[in-house]
PDB file of C-alpha atoms in Angstrom:
ATOM      1  CA  UNK A1039       0.001  -0.002   0.000  1.00 42.00           C
ATOM      2  CA  UNK A1040       1.311   3.430  -0.925  1.00 56.00           C
ATOM      3  CA  UNK A1041       1.318   5.911   1.947  1.00 66.00           C
ATOM      4  CA  UNK A1042       0.883   9.612   1.322  1.00 72.00           C
ATOM      5  CA  UNK A1043       3.471  12.007   2.671  1.00 86.00           C
ATOM      6  CA  UNK A1044       2.029  14.176   5.464  1.00 92.00           C
ATOM      7  CA  UNK A1045       1.956  17.968   5.251  1.00 95.00           C
ATOM      8  CA  UNK A1046       4.691  18.351   7.883  1.00 94.00           C
ATOM      9  CA  UNK A1047       6.952  15.751   6.285  1.00 94.00           C
ATOM     10  CA  UNK A1048       6.506  17.342   2.869  1.00 94.00           C
ATOM     11  CA  UNK A1049       7.406  20.824   4.097  1.00 95.00           C
ATOM     12  CA  UNK A1050      10.384  19.439   6.055  1.00 95.00           C
ATOM     13  CA  UNK A1051      11.506  17.516   2.964  1.00 94.00           C
ATOM     14  CA  UNK A1052      11.411  20.653   0.820  1.00 95.00           C
ATOM     15  CA  UNK A1053      13.457  22.605   3.366  1.00 96.00           C
ATOM     16  CA  UNK A1054      15.897  19.669   3.665  1.00 95.00           C
ATOM     17  CA  UNK A1055      16.211  19.659  -0.136  1.00 95.00           C
ATOM     18  CA  UNK A1056      16.294  23.474  -0.307  1.00 94.00           C
ATOM     19  CA  UNK A1057      18.432  23.676  -3.464  1.00 93.00           C
ATOM     20  CA  UNK A1058      18.355  20.040  -4.558  1.00 95.00           C
ATOM     21  CA  UNK A1059      17.337  19.811  -8.199  1.00 95.00           C
ATOM     22  CA  UNK A1060      18.266  16.113  -8.452  1.00 95.00           C
ATOM     23  CA  UNK A1061      16.104  13.106  -7.789  1.00 95.00           C
ATOM     24  CA  UNK A1062      12.337  12.854  -7.646  1.00 96.00           C
ATOM     25  CA  UNK A1063       9.468  14.299  -5.592  1.00 95.00           C
ATOM     26  CA  UNK A1064       6.141  12.674  -4.861  1.00 93.00           C
ATOM     27  CA  UNK A1065       2.848  14.382  -5.723  1.00 93.00           C
ATOM     28  CA  UNK A1066       2.055  14.908  -2.061  1.00 93.00           C
ATOM     29  CA  UNK A1067       5.436  16.545  -1.421  1.00 95.00           C
ATOM     30  CA  UNK A1068       4.940  18.960  -4.308  1.00 95.00           C
ATOM     31  CA  UNK A1069       1.300  19.860  -3.633  1.00 95.00           C
ATOM     32  CA  UNK A1070       1.810  20.259   0.122  1.00 96.00           C
ATOM     33  CA  UNK A1071       4.693  22.625  -0.618  1.00 96.00           C
ATOM     34  CA  UNK A1072       2.447  24.603  -2.993  1.00 94.00           C
ATOM     35  CA  UNK A1073      -0.166  24.769  -0.214  1.00 96.00           C
ATOM     36  CA  UNK A1074       2.444  25.827   2.384  1.00 97.00           C
ATOM     37  CA  UNK A1075       3.910  28.568   0.188  1.00 93.00           C
ATOM     38  CA  UNK A1076       0.467  29.747  -0.931  1.00 92.00           C
ATOM     39  CA  UNK A1077      -0.768  29.952   2.665  1.00 95.00           C
ATOM     40  CA  UNK A1078       2.184  32.118   3.671  1.00 94.00           C
ATOM     41  CA  UNK A1079       1.785  34.429   0.670  1.00 89.00           C
ATOM     42  CA  UNK A1080      -1.992  34.653   1.191  1.00 92.00           C
ATOM     43  CA  UNK A1081      -1.553  35.450   4.890  1.00 93.00           C
ATOM     44  CA  UNK A1082       0.889  38.250   4.149  1.00 90.00           C
ATOM     45  CA  UNK A1083      -1.420  39.558   1.407  1.00 87.00           C
ATOM     46  CA  UNK A1084      -4.410  39.601   3.779  1.00 92.00           C
ATOM     47  CA  UNK A1085      -2.407  41.395   6.490  1.00 90.00           C
ATOM     48  CA  UNK A1086      -1.243  43.884   3.846  1.00 86.00           C
ATOM     49  CA  UNK A1087      -4.815  44.494   2.659  1.00 86.00           C
ATOM     50  CA  UNK A1088      -6.018  45.045   6.234  1.00 90.00           C
ATOM     51  CA  UNK A1089      -3.209  47.511   6.930  1.00 86.00           C
ATOM     52  CA  UNK A1090      -3.958  49.339   3.674  1.00 83.00           C
ATOM     53  CA  UNK A1091      -7.677  49.537   4.430  1.00 86.00           C
ATOM     54  CA  UNK A1092      -6.879  51.015   7.846  1.00 87.00           C
ATOM     55  CA  UNK A1093      -4.625  53.612   6.159  1.00 84.00           C
ATOM     56  CA  UNK A1094      -1.710  52.459   8.334  1.00 81.00           C
ATOM     57  CA  UNK A1095       0.763  52.893   5.488  1.00 78.00           C
ATOM     58  CA  UNK A1096      -0.151  56.538   4.961  1.00 81.00           C
ATOM     59  CA  UNK A1097       0.527  57.290   8.618  1.00 77.00           C
ATOM     60  CA  UNK A1098       3.623  55.134   9.013  1.00 79.00           C
ATOM     61  CA  UNK A1099       5.954  54.485   6.067  1.00 81.00           C
ATOM     62  CA  UNK A1100       8.156  52.290   8.287  1.00 85.00           C
ATOM     63  CA  UNK A1101       5.395  49.690   8.639  1.00 84.00           C
ATOM     64  CA  UNK A1102       4.906  49.728   4.865  1.00 81.00           C
ATOM     65  CA  UNK A1103       8.638  49.148   4.375  1.00 84.00           C
ATOM     66  CA  UNK A1104       8.679  46.333   6.962  1.00 87.00           C
ATOM     67  CA  UNK A1105       5.707  44.616   5.280  1.00 85.00           C
ATOM     68  CA  UNK A1106       7.454  44.884   1.926  1.00 84.00           C
ATOM     69  CA  UNK A1107      10.598  43.349   3.432  1.00 88.00           C
ATOM     70  CA  UNK A1108       8.619  40.520   5.065  1.00 89.00           C
ATOM     71  CA  UNK A1109       6.920  39.763   1.756  1.00 86.00           C
ATOM     72  CA  UNK A1110      10.185  39.820  -0.206  1.00 86.00           C
ATOM     73  CA  UNK A1111      12.052  37.672   2.337  1.00 90.00           C
ATOM     74  CA  UNK A1112       9.244  35.095   2.354  1.00 89.00           C
ATOM     75  CA  UNK A1113       8.880  35.043  -1.421  1.00 85.00           C
ATOM     76  CA  UNK A1114      12.601  34.879  -2.112  1.00 86.00           C
ATOM     77  CA  UNK A1115      13.247  32.467   0.751  1.00 91.00           C
ATOM     78  CA  UNK A1116      10.627  30.035  -0.532  1.00 92.00           C
ATOM     79  CA  UNK A1117      11.443  30.439  -4.228  1.00 88.00           C
ATOM     80  CA  UNK A1118      14.464  28.113  -4.501  1.00 90.00           C
ATOM     81  CA  UNK A1119      12.851  25.180  -2.709  1.00 94.00           C
ATOM     82  CA  UNK A1120       9.748  25.767  -4.832  1.00 92.00           C
ATOM     83  CA  UNK A1121      11.735  25.492  -8.058  1.00 91.00           C
ATOM     84  CA  UNK A1122      13.682  22.533  -6.667  1.00 95.00           C
ATOM     85  CA  UNK A1123      10.556  20.531  -5.735  1.00 95.00           C
ATOM     86  CA  UNK A1124       8.988  21.532  -9.066  1.00 93.00           C
ATOM     87  CA  UNK A1125      11.997  20.118 -10.966  1.00 95.00           C
ATOM     88  CA  UNK A1126      12.054  16.968  -8.811  1.00 96.00           C
ATOM     89  CA  UNK A1127       8.309  16.515  -9.446  1.00 96.00           C
ATOM     90  CA  UNK A1128       8.929  16.755 -13.198  1.00 95.00           C
ATOM     91  CA  UNK A1129      11.709  14.192 -12.766  1.00 96.00           C
ATOM     92  CA  UNK A1130       9.247  11.857 -11.017  1.00 96.00           C
ATOM     93  CA  UNK A1131       7.170  12.040 -14.201  1.00 95.00           C
ATOM     94  CA  UNK A1132      10.332  11.239 -16.201  1.00 95.00           C
ATOM     95  CA  UNK A1133      10.394  14.751 -17.683  1.00 94.00           C
ATOM     96  CA  UNK A1134      13.366  17.119 -17.826  1.00 94.00           C
ATOM     97  CA  UNK A1135      13.566  19.920 -15.271  1.00 92.00           C
ATOM     98  CA  UNK A1136      13.877  22.650 -17.919  1.00 91.00           C
ATOM     99  CA  UNK A1137      10.123  22.297 -18.525  1.00 87.00           C
ATOM    100  CA  UNK A1138       9.718  24.407 -15.381  1.00 87.00           C
ATOM    101  CA  UNK A1139      10.739  27.399 -17.481  1.00 83.00           C
ATOM    102  CA  UNK A1140       8.213  26.666 -20.239  1.00 79.00           C
ATOM    103  CA  UNK A1141       5.320  25.855 -17.913  1.00 75.00           C
ATOM    104  CA  UNK A1142       5.963  28.261 -15.059  1.00 76.00           C
ATOM    105  CA  UNK A1143       8.755  30.829 -15.297  1.00 80.00           C
ATOM    106  CA  UNK A1144       8.025  32.212 -18.767  1.00 80.00           C
ATOM    107  CA  UNK A1145       4.243  32.605 -18.201  1.00 77.00           C
ATOM    108  CA  UNK A1146       4.837  34.149 -14.762  1.00 77.00           C
ATOM    109  CA  UNK A1147       7.410  36.603 -16.146  1.00 80.00           C
ATOM    110  CA  UNK A1148       5.163  37.586 -19.050  1.00 78.00           C
ATOM    111  CA  UNK A1149       2.231  38.121 -16.663  1.00 74.00           C
ATOM    112  CA  UNK A1150       4.351  40.097 -14.167  1.00 76.00           C
ATOM    113  CA  UNK A1151       5.852  42.349 -16.859  1.00 78.00           C
ATOM    114  CA  UNK A1152       2.516  43.060 -18.538  1.00 76.00           C
ATOM    115  CA  UNK A1153       0.806  43.703 -15.205  1.00 72.00           C
ATOM    116  CA  UNK A1154       3.692  45.987 -14.232  1.00 72.00           C
ATOM    117  CA  UNK A1155       3.453  47.927 -17.483  1.00 73.00           C
ATOM    118  CA  UNK A1156      -0.298  48.391 -17.024  1.00 68.00           C
ATOM    119  CA  UNK A1157       0.144  49.582 -13.418  1.00 67.00           C
ATOM    120  CA  UNK A1158       2.865  52.020 -14.440  1.00 66.00           C
ATOM    121  CA  UNK A1159       0.735  53.293 -17.320  1.00 65.00           C
ATOM    122  CA  UNK A1160      -2.384  53.792 -15.205  1.00 65.00           C
ATOM    123  CA  UNK A1161      -0.911  54.941 -11.890  1.00 61.00           C
ATOM    124  CA  UNK A1162       2.044  57.038 -12.978  1.00 60.00           C
ATOM    125  CA  UNK A1163       2.316  59.440 -15.868  1.00 57.00           C
ATOM    126  CA  UNK A1164       5.750  58.449 -17.100  1.00 57.00           C
ATOM    127  CA  UNK A1165       5.047  58.048 -20.802  1.00 58.00           C
ATOM    128  CA  UNK A1166       4.374  54.302 -20.808  1.00 58.00           C
ATOM    129  CA  UNK A1167       1.298  53.210 -22.711  1.00 63.00           C
ATOM    130  CA  UNK A1168      -0.699  50.306 -21.387  1.00 65.00           C
ATOM    131  CA  UNK A1169      -0.899  47.080 -23.324  1.00 70.00           C
ATOM    132  CA  UNK A1170      -3.961  46.899 -25.573  1.00 75.00           C
ATOM    133  CA  UNK A1171      -6.900  44.642 -24.678  1.00 77.00           C
ATOM    134  CA  UNK A1172      -6.308  42.087 -27.458  1.00 83.00           C
ATOM    135  CA  UNK A1173      -2.691  41.563 -26.434  1.00 80.00           C
ATOM    136  CA  UNK A1174      -3.693  41.266 -22.778  1.00 77.00           C
ATOM    137  CA  UNK A1175      -6.368  38.743 -23.732  1.00 84.00           C
ATOM    138  CA  UNK A1176      -3.771  36.636 -25.586  1.00 84.00           C
ATOM    139  CA  UNK A1177      -1.325  36.864 -22.693  1.00 80.00           C
ATOM    140  CA  UNK A1178      -4.021  35.848 -20.201  1.00 81.00           C
ATOM    141  CA  UNK A1179      -5.112  32.988 -22.469  1.00 87.00           C
ATOM    142  CA  UNK A1180      -1.496  31.767 -22.683  1.00 83.00           C
ATOM    143  CA  UNK A1181      -1.221  32.010 -18.897  1.00 80.00           C
ATOM    144  CA  UNK A1182      -4.461  30.042 -18.388  1.00 87.00           C
ATOM    145  CA  UNK A1183      -3.500  27.345 -20.898  1.00 88.00           C
ATOM    146  CA  UNK A1184      -0.050  26.836 -19.373  1.00 82.00           C
ATOM    147  CA  UNK A1185      -1.599  26.766 -15.885  1.00 84.00           C
ATOM    148  CA  UNK A1186      -4.052  24.047 -16.911  1.00 90.00           C
ATOM    149  CA  UNK A1187      -1.269  22.017 -18.548  1.00 87.00           C
ATOM    150  CA  UNK A1188       0.868  22.523 -15.442  1.00 87.00           C
ATOM    151  CA  UNK A1189      -1.872  21.299 -13.083  1.00 91.00           C
ATOM    152  CA  UNK A1190      -2.744  18.316 -15.292  1.00 93.00           C
ATOM    153  CA  UNK A1191       0.883  17.279 -15.707  1.00 91.00           C
ATOM    154  CA  UNK A1192       1.921  17.640 -12.080  1.00 91.00           C
ATOM    155  CA  UNK A1193      -1.191  15.831 -10.829  1.00 93.00           C
ATOM    156  CA  UNK A1194      -0.345  12.644 -12.702  1.00 94.00           C
ATOM    157  CA  UNK A1195       1.194   9.768 -10.746  1.00 93.00           C
ATOM    158  CA  UNK A1196       4.950   9.447 -11.088  1.00 93.00           C
ATOM    159  CA  UNK A1197       6.608   6.638 -12.962  1.00 92.00           C
ATOM    160  CA  UNK A1198       6.644   3.434 -10.951  1.00 91.00           C
ATOM    161  CA  UNK A1199      10.047   2.086 -10.085  1.00 91.00           C
ATOM    162  CA  UNK A1200      13.316   3.793 -10.885  1.00 93.00           C
ATOM    163  CA  UNK A1201      13.660   6.103 -13.862  1.00 94.00           C
ATOM    164  CA  UNK A1202      16.551   8.103 -15.313  1.00 95.00           C
ATOM    165  CA  UNK A1203      16.314  10.610 -12.437  1.00 94.00           C
ATOM    166  CA  UNK A1204      16.480   8.164  -9.546  1.00 93.00           C
ATOM    167  CA  UNK A1205      14.565   5.606  -7.514  1.00 93.00           C
ATOM    168  CA  UNK A1206      10.815   5.743  -6.958  1.00 91.00           C
ATOM    169  CA  UNK A1207      10.273   8.120  -3.985  1.00 88.00           C
ATOM    170  CA  UNK A1208       7.186   6.215  -2.816  1.00 82.00           C
ATOM    171  CA  UNK A1209       9.098   2.948  -2.544  1.00 75.00           C
ATOM    172  CA  UNK A1210      11.953   4.666  -0.686  1.00 63.00           C
ATOM    173  CA  UNK A1211       9.606   6.162   1.921  1.00 53.00           C
ATOM    174  CA  UNK A1212       7.575   2.973   2.345  1.00 50.00           C
ATOM    175  CA  UNK A1213      10.642   0.764   2.722  1.00 52.00           C
ATOM    176  CA  UNK A1214      12.245   3.126   5.273  1.00 49.00           C
ATOM    177  CA  UNK A1215       8.987   3.235   7.278  1.00 46.00           C
ATOM    178  CA  UNK A1216       9.011  -0.565   7.587  1.00 46.00           C
ATOM    179  CA  UNK A1217      12.581  -0.539   8.963  1.00 41.00           C
ATOM    180  CA  UNK A1218      11.646   1.709  11.923  1.00 36.00           C
TER     181      UNK A1218
END
């Protein structure tokens, strides 16, 4: 019987493998890490929204700076293990790690740049024109399509037994549990 990796074990595994882009990661390890990272980012975003709605940032620029630092430290601190578990998850599916750039990095960068251009164009008068609606629609469509492909691909079970990237992570965990 295949046991699922618990939330705590998955998060601990990702921190233990902070910059490890070799080997394989189980579905539960990957998705629990996504949940962990998303919960932290969502929590910071909610706190930020509350502070903004209370006009705290207008009265105290130091708090705004501290919140920005907290957000950046969390995002940057969780980014490497996120990419590492993403690559290991692709390896579990017997796919090369560079797909992370096609399915995640490129769409995220395109979305961030276009959103940034639109914010600069609407909020600040610095001579930047916003991206037209048709282009934004195509960019959003590309982002949605790659997100759906990403979710479908990473939700599939990994290859059973060893593959070119290493031994089956489910068999490793199950055999080590029996030895204890």
